[in-house]
Tab-separated table of C-alpha atoms and ligand atoms in Angstrom:
chain	number	residue	atom	x	y	z
A	264	MET	CA	28.671	-38.461	10.856
A	265	ILE	CA	28.224	-41.501	12.521
A	266	LYS	CA	26.800	-40.668	16.513
A	267	ALA	CA	26.592	-43.627	19.901
A	268	SER	CA	22.898	-42.617	20.182
A	269	ASP	CA	22.350	-44.241	15.779
A	270	PHE	CA	22.648	-47.584	18.012
A	271	GLY	CA	19.881	-47.166	20.537
A	272	SER	CA	19.755	-45.717	23.513
A	273	ASP	CA	19.968	-48.978	25.498
A	274	PHE	CA	23.186	-50.359	23.120
A	275	LEU	CA	25.649	-50.691	25.804
A	276	TRP	CA	29.495	-48.829	25.142
A	277	GLY	CA	32.676	-50.426	27.135
A	278	VAL	CA	36.197	-50.967	27.261
A	279	ALA	CA	37.875	-54.223	27.730
A	280	THR	CA	40.385	-54.872	29.946
A	281	ALA	CA	42.182	-58.186	31.552
A	282	ALA	CA	43.962	-58.960	34.626
A	283	PRO	CA	47.022	-59.747	33.354
A	284	GLN	CA	47.773	-57.703	31.216
A	285	ILE	CA	47.003	-54.536	33.745
A	286	GLU	CA	46.938	-55.868	37.069
A	287	GLY	CA	50.785	-55.977	37.749
A	288	ALA	CA	51.172	-57.130	41.840
A	289	ALA	CA	51.794	-60.588	39.968
A	290	THR	CA	53.576	-62.321	43.426
A	291	LEU	CA	52.068	-59.688	46.034
A	292	TYR	CA	48.923	-60.177	48.603
A	293	GLY	CA	48.987	-64.532	48.181
A	294	LYS	CA	48.845	-64.689	44.607
A	295	GLY	CA	50.147	-67.572	42.928
A	296	LEU	CA	51.549	-67.808	39.798
A	297	SER	CA	50.002	-68.104	36.490
A	298	ILE	CA	51.329	-69.860	33.656
A	299	TRP	CA	51.668	-65.711	32.191
A	300	ASP	CA	54.206	-65.447	35.056
A	301	THR	CA	56.234	-68.370	34.530
A	302	PHE	CA	55.931	-67.793	31.202
A	303	SER	CA	57.228	-64.048	30.779
A	304	ASN	CA	60.145	-65.711	33.216
A	305	ARG	CA	61.232	-67.731	29.953
A	306	SER	CA	63.988	-65.735	28.006
A	307	GLY	CA	63.045	-65.225	24.777
A	308	LYS	CA	59.266	-66.253	25.321
A	309	ILE	CA	58.402	-62.171	25.249
A	310	LYS	CA	59.887	-58.950	23.097
A	311	ASN	CA	62.336	-57.920	24.946
A	312	ASN	CA	61.757	-59.981	27.871
A	313	HIS	CA	59.388	-57.724	29.342
A	314	LYS	CA	57.653	-58.884	32.181
A	315	LEU	CA	54.283	-58.582	33.753
A	316	ALA	CA	55.354	-58.695	37.211
A	317	ILE	CA	54.266	-54.935	37.251
A	318	ALA	CA	52.356	-54.080	34.700
A	319	CYS	CA	49.793	-50.746	34.156
A	320	ASP	CA	49.618	-51.758	38.377
A	321	PHE	CA	45.857	-51.618	37.997
A	322	TYR	CA	45.923	-53.138	41.156
A	323	HIS	CA	46.876	-50.206	43.041
A	324	ARG	CA	45.434	-47.585	40.502
A	325	TYR	CA	42.037	-49.143	39.798
A	326	GLN	CA	40.253	-46.529	41.311
A	327	GLN	CA	41.828	-43.604	38.842
A	328	ASP	CA	41.777	-46.104	36.252
A	329	ILE	CA	37.842	-46.176	36.687
A	330	ALA	CA	37.451	-42.981	37.083
A	331	LEU	CA	39.190	-42.857	33.737
A	332	VAL	CA	36.457	-45.120	32.061
A	333	LYS	CA	33.777	-42.628	33.198
A	334	LEU	CA	35.436	-39.826	31.956
A	335	LEU	CA	35.780	-41.357	28.549
A	336	GLY	CA	32.037	-42.040	28.805
A	337	PHE	CA	31.909	-45.844	28.648
A	338	LYS	CA	29.126	-47.100	30.511
A	339	VAL	CA	30.380	-50.570	30.714
A	340	PHE	CA	34.050	-51.457	32.299
A	341	ARG	CA	35.612	-55.523	31.199
A	342	PHE	CA	38.074	-56.923	33.318
A	343	SER	CA	38.996	-60.451	34.052
A	344	ILE	CA	39.315	-62.184	37.888
A	345	SER	CA	42.811	-63.877	37.898
A	346	TRP	CA	42.210	-67.258	38.995
A	347	ALA	CA	45.316	-67.321	40.960
A	348	ARG	CA	45.066	-64.570	42.840
A	349	ILE	CA	41.665	-65.969	44.314
A	350	LEU	CA	42.877	-69.779	44.103
A	351	PRO	CA	46.899	-69.741	44.294
A	352	ASN	CA	46.604	-72.821	44.258
A	353	GLY	CA	44.207	-73.376	41.167
A	354	ILE	CA	42.076	-75.284	43.764
A	355	GLY	CA	41.328	-75.719	47.304
A	356	PHE	CA	42.999	-73.029	49.677
A	357	VAL	CA	40.971	-69.256	49.335
A	358	ASN	CA	43.161	-65.805	49.409
A	359	GLN	CA	40.786	-64.270	51.003
A	360	GLU	CA	43.145	-60.744	50.250
A	361	GLY	CA	42.192	-61.554	46.442
A	362	ILE	CA	38.329	-62.042	46.523
A	363	ARG	CA	38.347	-58.867	48.497
A	364	PHE	CA	40.578	-56.998	45.794
A	365	TYR	CA	37.745	-57.773	43.141
A	366	HIS	CA	34.738	-57.345	45.782
A	367	ASN	CA	36.869	-53.527	46.250
A	368	LEU	CA	36.869	-53.381	42.227
A	369	ILE	CA	33.348	-54.348	41.825
A	370	ASP	CA	32.192	-51.741	44.624
A	371	GLU	CA	34.246	-49.218	43.141
A	372	CYS	CA	32.685	-49.465	39.756
A	373	LEU	CA	29.335	-49.815	41.112
A	374	ARG	CA	29.986	-46.442	42.987
A	375	GLN	CA	31.189	-45.054	39.760
A	376	GLY	CA	28.163	-46.105	38.181
A	377	ILE	CA	29.857	-48.383	35.793
A	378	VAL	CA	29.028	-51.545	34.514
A	379	PRO	CA	30.693	-54.225	35.545
A	380	PHE	CA	31.679	-57.312	33.126
A	381	VAL	CA	33.895	-60.195	34.198
A	382	THR	CA	35.649	-62.817	32.631
A	383	LEU	CA	36.657	-65.654	34.262
A	384	TYR	CA	39.079	-66.662	32.257
A	385	HIS	CA	41.797	-64.828	30.462
A	386	TRP	CA	44.381	-66.964	29.592
A	387	ASP	CA	46.164	-66.819	33.257
A	388	LEU	CA	45.589	-70.827	34.405
A	389	PRO	CA	46.876	-70.927	37.442
A	390	GLN	CA	50.692	-72.701	37.563
A	391	ALA	CA	49.786	-75.277	40.285
A	392	LEU	CA	46.950	-76.214	37.576
A	393	GLU	CA	49.676	-76.271	34.346
A	394	ASP	CA	51.887	-78.730	36.639
A	395	GLU	CA	49.370	-81.313	36.609
A	396	GLY	CA	48.494	-80.747	32.616
A	397	GLY	CA	46.366	-77.759	32.736
A	398	TRP	CA	43.766	-77.686	29.429
A	399	THR	CA	45.121	-80.872	28.400
A	400	SER	CA	44.270	-83.132	31.904
A	401	PHE	CA	40.834	-84.121	32.551
A	402	SER	CA	40.940	-82.744	35.648
A	403	ILE	CA	40.936	-79.125	35.036
A	404	ASN	CA	36.865	-79.302	34.467
A	405	THR	CA	36.694	-79.754	38.374
A	406	ALA	CA	39.366	-76.822	39.007
A	407	PHE	CA	37.764	-74.899	37.171
A	408	ASN	CA	33.598	-75.222	37.925
A	409	ASN	CA	35.011	-75.013	41.005
A	410	PHE	CA	36.891	-71.748	40.583
A	411	VAL	CA	33.439	-70.454	38.641
A	412	SER	CA	31.099	-71.559	41.578
A	413	LEU	CA	33.728	-69.706	44.108
A	414	CYS	CA	33.157	-66.431	42.002
A	415	ALA	CA	29.044	-66.727	41.198
A	416	THR	CA	28.634	-67.133	45.326
A	417	GLU	CA	31.170	-64.412	46.232
A	418	TYR	CA	29.979	-61.708	43.407
A	419	GLY	CA	26.912	-62.912	42.039
A	420	ASP	CA	24.917	-60.827	43.703
A	421	LYS	CA	26.673	-57.281	42.472
A	422	VAL	CA	27.802	-59.026	39.091
A	423	LYS	CA	25.043	-59.743	36.657
A	424	ASN	CA	27.212	-59.804	33.678
A	425	TRP	CA	29.489	-62.478	32.747
A	426	ILE	CA	31.786	-63.594	30.108
A	427	ILE	CA	32.961	-67.593	30.782
A	428	LEU	CA	35.574	-67.843	28.455
A	429	ASN	CA	37.854	-65.177	26.525
A	430	GLU	CA	38.668	-66.329	23.284
A	431	PRO	CA	39.099	-70.167	23.374
A	432	PHE	CA	40.819	-70.566	20.010
A	433	GLY	CA	43.892	-68.251	21.195
A	434	PHE	CA	44.793	-69.416	24.192
A	435	THR	CA	44.118	-73.221	22.980
A	436	SER	CA	46.143	-72.588	19.888
A	437	LEU	CA	49.002	-70.218	20.766
A	438	GLY	CA	49.673	-71.641	24.097
A	439	TYR	CA	49.310	-75.594	23.303
A	440	MET	CA	49.692	-76.026	19.398
A	441	LEU	CA	51.959	-73.311	18.633
A	442	GLY	CA	53.595	-72.678	22.191
A	443	ILE	CA	54.010	-68.644	21.006
A	444	HIS	CA	51.462	-68.066	24.425
A	445	ALA	CA	51.684	-69.933	27.834
A	446	PRO	CA	52.518	-72.532	28.958
A	447	GLY	CA	54.548	-72.656	25.083
A	448	LYS	CA	52.982	-76.987	24.773
A	449	THR	CA	53.242	-77.801	21.048
A	450	GLY	CA	51.636	-79.950	18.990
A	451	LEU	CA	48.287	-81.794	18.315
A	452	SER	CA	48.808	-84.643	21.067
A	453	ASN	CA	48.015	-81.066	23.398
A	454	PHE	CA	45.773	-79.266	21.182
A	455	PHE	CA	43.293	-81.388	20.824
A	456	PRO	CA	42.617	-82.653	24.634
A	457	ALA	CA	42.942	-79.072	25.529
A	458	VAL	CA	40.264	-77.917	22.470
A	459	LEU	CA	37.915	-80.959	24.515
A	460	HIS	CA	38.674	-79.686	27.915
A	461	THR	CA	38.117	-76.149	27.194
A	462	ALA	CA	34.835	-77.032	25.313
A	463	LEU	CA	33.314	-78.395	28.108
A	464	ALA	CA	34.546	-75.959	30.376
A	465	GLN	CA	32.736	-72.708	28.486
A	466	ALA	CA	29.352	-74.792	28.681
A	467	GLU	CA	29.734	-76.140	32.019
A	468	GLY	CA	31.034	-72.651	33.548
A	469	GLY	CA	27.682	-71.235	31.690
A	470	LYS	CA	25.110	-73.938	33.548
A	471	ILE	CA	27.090	-73.467	36.914
A	472	LEU	CA	26.225	-69.190	36.842
A	473	ARG	CA	22.584	-69.829	35.316
A	474	SER	CA	22.013	-72.019	38.690
A	475	GLU	CA	23.770	-69.954	40.715
A	476	VAL	CA	23.434	-66.187	40.022
A	477	SER	CA	19.820	-65.109	39.808
A	478	ASN	CA	18.945	-62.792	36.484
A	479	ALA	CA	22.843	-63.855	34.751
A	480	ASN	CA	23.313	-62.315	31.422
A	481	ILE	CA	25.945	-64.895	30.366
A	482	GLY	CA	28.018	-65.019	27.498
A	483	THR	CA	31.545	-66.115	26.287
A	484	THR	CA	33.840	-64.349	23.252
A	485	TYR	CA	35.540	-65.752	20.523
A	486	SER	CA	38.148	-64.501	18.353
A	487	CYS	CA	36.817	-64.419	14.681
A	488	SER	CA	38.168	-63.576	11.150
A	489	GLU	CA	36.419	-63.116	7.862
A	490	ILE	CA	38.665	-66.471	6.124
A	491	LEU	CA	39.298	-65.145	2.523
A	492	PRO	CA	40.739	-67.672	-0.065
A	493	TYR	CA	43.392	-66.004	-1.809
A	494	THR	CA	42.699	-66.989	-5.422
A	495	GLN	CA	39.273	-68.743	-6.740
A	496	SER	CA	41.458	-72.201	-7.003
A	497	ASP	CA	39.823	-74.971	-5.696
A	498	ASN	CA	43.003	-75.537	-3.436
A	499	ASP	CA	42.603	-72.238	-1.645
A	500	ILE	CA	38.850	-72.628	-1.267
A	501	LEU	CA	39.702	-75.432	0.672
A	502	ALA	CA	42.199	-74.425	2.399
A	503	ALA	CA	39.930	-71.301	3.523
A	504	LYS	CA	37.239	-73.714	4.667
A	505	ARG	CA	40.022	-75.304	6.749
A	506	VAL	CA	41.174	-72.248	8.609
A	507	ASP	CA	37.583	-70.826	8.856
A	508	SER	CA	36.461	-74.109	10.829
A	509	LEU	CA	39.480	-74.476	13.011
A	510	ILE	CA	39.498	-70.349	13.744
A	511	ASN	CA	35.597	-69.122	13.742
A	512	ARG	CA	33.487	-72.362	14.401
A	513	LEU	CA	35.553	-75.034	16.507
A	514	PHE	CA	33.803	-73.394	19.868
A	515	VAL	CA	31.131	-71.743	18.900
A	516	GLU	CA	29.423	-74.889	17.242
A	517	PRO	CA	29.402	-77.388	20.028
A	518	ALA	CA	27.977	-74.394	22.359
A	519	LEU	CA	25.199	-74.279	20.396
A	520	GLY	CA	24.515	-77.775	20.627
A	521	LEU	CA	26.280	-79.056	16.841
A	522	GLY	CA	28.929	-80.626	18.193
A	523	PHE	CA	32.387	-79.716	16.443
A	524	PRO	CA	32.677	-78.906	13.025
A	525	THR	CA	34.758	-81.457	9.866
A	526	GLY	CA	34.828	-79.061	7.782
A	527	ASN	CA	35.426	-81.777	5.853
A	528	TRP	CA	39.015	-81.967	6.740
A	529	ASP	CA	40.015	-85.044	7.958
A	530	VAL	CA	42.535	-84.045	10.779
A	531	LEU	CA	39.351	-82.804	12.525
A	532	GLU	CA	37.267	-85.777	11.739
A	533	LYS	CA	40.317	-87.992	13.014
A	534	PHE	CA	40.312	-85.878	16.400
A	535	GLN	CA	36.422	-86.598	17.085
A	536	MET	CA	36.757	-90.173	16.237
A	537	GLU	CA	39.825	-90.381	18.021
A	538	TYR	CA	37.588	-88.885	21.213
A	539	GLY	CA	33.806	-89.706	20.852
A	540	THR	CA	32.853	-86.010	21.411
A	541	TRP	CA	29.559	-86.933	19.684
A	542	ARG	CA	28.611	-88.279	23.295
A	543	LEU	CA	29.990	-85.215	25.388
A	544	ASN	CA	27.277	-82.831	22.562
A	545	GLU	CA	25.137	-81.849	25.393
A	546	ARG	CA	27.805	-81.325	28.072
A	547	MET	CA	29.308	-78.898	25.110
A	548	ARG	CA	25.982	-76.967	24.876
A	549	PHE	CA	24.917	-74.294	27.175
A	550	ASP	CA	21.948	-71.449	25.726
A	551	PHE	CA	24.422	-68.521	26.302
A	552	ASP	CA	22.366	-65.215	26.141
A	553	PHE	CA	24.775	-63.484	24.020
A	554	ILE	CA	27.894	-64.555	22.224
A	555	GLY	CA	30.819	-61.742	22.581
A	556	LEU	CA	32.910	-61.445	19.022
A	557	GLN	CA	36.278	-60.151	19.001
A	558	ASN	CA	37.473	-59.217	15.162
A	559	TYR	CA	40.084	-56.977	14.378
A	560	PHE	CA	41.248	-58.282	11.012
A	561	PRO	CA	40.744	-61.043	7.780
A	562	LEU	CA	42.834	-63.477	7.187
A	563	THR	CA	43.439	-64.345	2.911
A	564	ILE	CA	44.504	-67.869	3.150
A	565	LYS	CA	46.154	-69.673	0.361
A	566	TYR	CA	47.256	-73.372	-0.148
A	567	ASN	CA	50.325	-74.659	0.355
A	568	ALA	CA	51.344	-78.503	0.609
A	569	PHE	CA	54.757	-77.461	2.967
A	570	VAL	CA	52.548	-76.388	6.123
A	571	PRO	CA	52.027	-79.535	8.220
A	572	VAL	CA	48.053	-80.534	8.985
A	573	ILE	CA	46.675	-77.693	7.781
A	574	GLN	CA	48.115	-76.865	4.600
A	575	ALA	CA	47.583	-73.197	4.555
A	576	TRP	CA	49.055	-70.135	4.765
A	577	GLU	CA	48.257	-66.461	5.674
A	578	VAL	CA	49.000	-63.929	2.472
A	579	LYS	CA	50.168	-60.859	4.570
A	580	ALA	CA	48.647	-57.691	4.177
A	581	LYS	CA	51.493	-55.694	3.765
A	582	ASN	CA	52.276	-57.715	0.975
A	583	ARG	CA	49.045	-57.344	-0.624
A	584	LYS	CA	49.637	-53.805	0.002
A	585	LYS	CA	46.691	-53.381	2.272
A	586	PRO	CA	46.546	-50.670	4.602
A	587	HIS	CA	47.272	-52.258	8.199
A	588	THR	CA	47.895	-51.874	11.610
A	589	ALA	CA	51.238	-51.685	13.481
A	590	MET	CA	50.922	-55.298	14.088
A	591	GLY	CA	50.486	-55.995	10.410
A	592	TRP	CA	47.201	-57.027	10.817
A	593	GLU	CA	44.578	-56.050	7.685
A	594	ILE	CA	42.381	-52.836	8.240
A	595	ASN	CA	39.112	-54.172	6.450
A	596	ALA	CA	35.843	-52.819	8.014
A	597	ASN	CA	33.817	-54.829	5.860
A	598	SER	CA	34.875	-57.736	6.727
A	599	PHE	CA	33.917	-57.144	10.602
A	600	TYR	CA	30.586	-56.889	8.951
A	601	ASN	CA	31.054	-60.089	6.839
A	602	ILE	CA	31.996	-62.178	10.109
A	603	ILE	CA	29.312	-60.233	12.207
A	604	LYS	CA	27.296	-61.636	9.138
A	605	GLN	CA	27.807	-64.967	9.589
A	606	PHE	CA	28.045	-65.665	13.708
A	607	ALA	CA	24.409	-63.944	13.186
A	608	ALA	CA	22.962	-66.446	10.922
A	609	TYR	CA	23.491	-69.436	13.434
A	610	PRO	CA	20.036	-69.921	14.269
A	611	ALA	CA	20.691	-70.669	17.967
A	612	ILE	CA	22.431	-67.687	18.766
A	613	LYS	CA	20.053	-64.880	20.073
A	614	ASN	CA	22.257	-62.225	20.446
A	615	LEU	CA	26.061	-60.476	19.762
A	616	MET	CA	27.704	-58.533	21.776
A	617	ILE	CA	31.184	-57.088	19.960
A	618	THR	CA	33.385	-57.785	23.000
A	619	GLU	CA	36.889	-56.720	21.529
A	620	ASN	CA	37.837	-54.434	18.711
A	621	GLY	CA	40.600	-51.642	18.048
A	622	ALA	CA	43.971	-51.383	16.385
A	623	ALA	CA	47.834	-50.969	17.939
A	624	TYR	CA	50.138	-48.139	16.535
A	625	HIS	CA	53.261	-46.730	17.323
A	626	ASP	CA	52.074	-44.139	19.578
A	627	LYS	CA	54.152	-41.187	21.407
A	628	VAL	CA	53.684	-38.239	24.026
A	629	ILE	CA	54.537	-35.597	22.281
A	630	ASN	CA	54.193	-32.192	24.514
A	631	GLY	CA	51.726	-34.571	26.833
A	632	SER	CA	50.210	-35.543	23.890
A	633	VAL	CA	49.103	-38.262	21.810
A	634	VAL	CA	47.878	-37.546	17.867
A	635	ASP	CA	46.211	-41.438	16.924
A	636	ALA	CA	44.586	-40.352	14.434
A	637	GLU	CA	44.659	-43.739	12.279
A	638	ARG	CA	43.213	-45.271	15.439
A	639	ILE	CA	40.503	-43.010	15.183
A	640	GLU	CA	39.894	-43.464	11.486
A	641	TYR	CA	39.874	-47.255	12.562
A	642	PHE	CA	37.105	-46.906	15.151
A	643	LYS	CA	35.142	-44.807	13.061
A	644	LEU	CA	35.106	-47.337	9.983
A	645	TYR	CA	34.353	-50.425	12.127
A	646	LEU	CA	31.868	-48.602	14.014
A	647	GLU	CA	29.703	-47.761	10.676
A	648	ALA	CA	30.449	-51.394	10.091
A	649	LEU	CA	28.647	-52.580	13.004
A	650	LEU	CA	25.538	-49.736	12.376
A	651	LYS	CA	25.146	-51.525	9.149
A	652	ALA	CA	24.801	-55.282	10.717
A	653	LYS	CA	22.625	-53.648	13.114
A	654	LYS	CA	20.409	-51.771	11.067
A	655	GLU	CA	19.871	-54.761	8.598
A	656	GLY	CA	18.425	-56.472	11.876
A	657	VAL	CA	21.637	-57.866	13.439
A	658	ASN	CA	20.703	-58.509	16.937
A	659	ILE	CA	23.901	-56.675	18.949
A	660	SER	CA	23.104	-55.572	22.216
A	661	GLY	CA	26.548	-53.760	23.019
A	662	TYR	CA	30.690	-53.207	21.699
A	663	MET	CA	33.930	-53.021	23.629
A	664	ALA	CA	36.352	-51.338	22.302
A	665	TRP	CA	39.956	-52.803	22.923
A	666	THR	CA	41.619	-51.270	25.501
A	667	LEU	CA	41.193	-49.033	28.011
A	668	MET	CA	44.952	-48.099	28.256
A	669	ASP	CA	48.385	-49.458	26.112
A	670	ASN	CA	49.186	-53.049	28.497
A	671	PHE	CA	51.406	-56.122	27.971
A	672	GLU	CA	50.573	-57.553	24.718
A	673	TRP	CA	51.234	-61.065	25.686
A	674	ALA	CA	54.165	-61.790	23.629
A	675	GLU	CA	54.083	-58.566	22.126
A	676	GLY	CA	54.941	-57.145	25.754
A	677	PHE	CA	54.698	-53.933	26.012
A	678	ASN	CA	55.599	-52.865	22.338
A	679	ALA	CA	52.067	-53.090	21.244
A	680	ARG	CA	49.981	-50.253	22.612
A	681	PHE	CA	46.340	-50.734	21.508
A	682	GLY	CA	44.941	-48.460	24.464
A	683	LEU	CA	42.628	-45.218	24.451
A	684	VAL	CA	45.134	-44.260	26.753
A	685	HIS	CA	49.056	-44.201	26.596
A	686	THR	CA	51.030	-45.692	29.655
A	687	ASP	CA	54.556	-44.468	30.394
A	688	PHE	CA	55.817	-48.001	31.496
A	689	LYS	CA	58.409	-46.199	33.371
A	690	THR	CA	56.559	-44.238	35.480
A	691	LEU	CA	53.199	-45.557	35.017
A	692	GLN	CA	51.694	-42.272	33.972
A	693	ARG	CA	48.388	-42.455	31.886
A	694	THR	CA	47.702	-40.230	29.264
A	695	ILE	CA	44.651	-39.726	27.508
A	696	LYS	CA	44.791	-40.102	23.277
A	697	TYR	CA	42.996	-38.420	21.023
A	698	SER	CA	41.095	-41.659	20.471
A	699	GLY	CA	40.339	-41.474	23.994
A	700	TYR	CA	38.963	-37.575	23.589
A	701	TRP	CA	37.248	-38.941	20.206
A	702	TRP	CA	35.474	-41.668	22.364
A	703	GLN	CA	34.131	-38.918	24.496
A	704	GLU	CA	32.810	-36.555	21.818
A	705	PHE	CA	30.984	-39.958	19.966
A	706	LEU	CA	29.348	-40.981	23.207
A	707	LYS	CA	27.696	-37.695	24.246
A	708	ASN	CA	25.579	-37.825	21.006
B	814	NOJ	C1	42.791	-60.941	22.407
B	814	NOJ	C2	42.734	-60.730	23.390
B	814	NOJ	O1	41.902	-60.933	24.215
B	814	NOJ	C3	43.007	-59.416	24.249
B	814	NOJ	O2	43.987	-59.954	25.504
B	814	NOJ	C4	44.323	-58.935	23.617
B	814	NOJ	O3	45.354	-58.180	23.972
B	814	NOJ	C5	43.840	-58.359	22.044
B	814	NOJ	N1	42.711	-59.959	21.200
B	814	NOJ	C6	44.568	-58.242	21.198
B	814	NOJ	O4	45.384	-58.522	20.220
């Protein structure tokens, strides 16, 4: 039986969350609108038209929720700062009530003996900045740097662990290319400038923290998936390579000083030519203390000439009769191990942390209990794969489960439950699931 102590006594165990998914109080206490507030108010964008105005009401319940983190035995609590809560217009006027909220939250973590890990950007761009073009506009970098600097000055004495961006490929692709996340923009003419400014933001944010926070441990996170060709045909293998360049390589390589990848793919070559990105290679480089990996599933890719630009298509787990979660995501711990190895192979990566991993199921409270045996099984398999990589010498310093409690899962609304704690979205009552109790036991040993 796998035990927490197998990972070593200094291994950091945590749970991860994000402001827009849990906080609520979306229009209260001087907070400005974020792109997710606006997007969720557009009809048909979120399943069942769920809104994030209240979410888990963490804003008013953070003390009890941190007590839950502690009760479950985690050492680390990862949360994000809502940019629009402290800078309602994105830049300029500072909302002192918002500033105070994060002081209180950080102080509460420290009081309860929990280490705060702060994500600076977890997708909730102030709407006022989106009105100026958001991530597609060059001016976003000035605004972002200013936001980072404000957070460093305010919280840098108390917070030493920082994550600059959460899943840059996630928010640029879903929000600026496919339009299924906020702000709902589409096409390469939005995607590529967003990619460029985001890659600049991750490095510049890191440099600002380095100069303004003493003894900071600075990282950034990437969504990643092992990419498997459906068959060994040349077409499928090349299609898988294109997807790998986009999903796994697009943001980490510029951070490591390698510039953007091309993956022998004319679309990425053209992007680099058009924007002269090589001139910015030094600006996009930053020596991160750790790289955060967020992995849930692998992708099996088949060539498809009818799919614009990428000419690739995912063959879903269900159609391949593979085990999957309620999101339809394939459960495959070996692919978790493989993607860890893929990232560990970059010589410039010093240290990895798993900053998210978890599974959604259709959980129900029955007689006061949530028996989520499948989630426990998922964690066991993935933790074993992680331990294997660690034992083979990969430098991994921590693991954070996604997520503390069921929350607002973006376009899925409240329908996808990833929590170790069940949230009743009518009463806001929290019920620890069996997986939460499983973690409690696991972390004791
Ligand atoms: C990615 C994101 O960082 C997080 O916000 C999301 O809820 C989980 N993974 C699950 O989709």
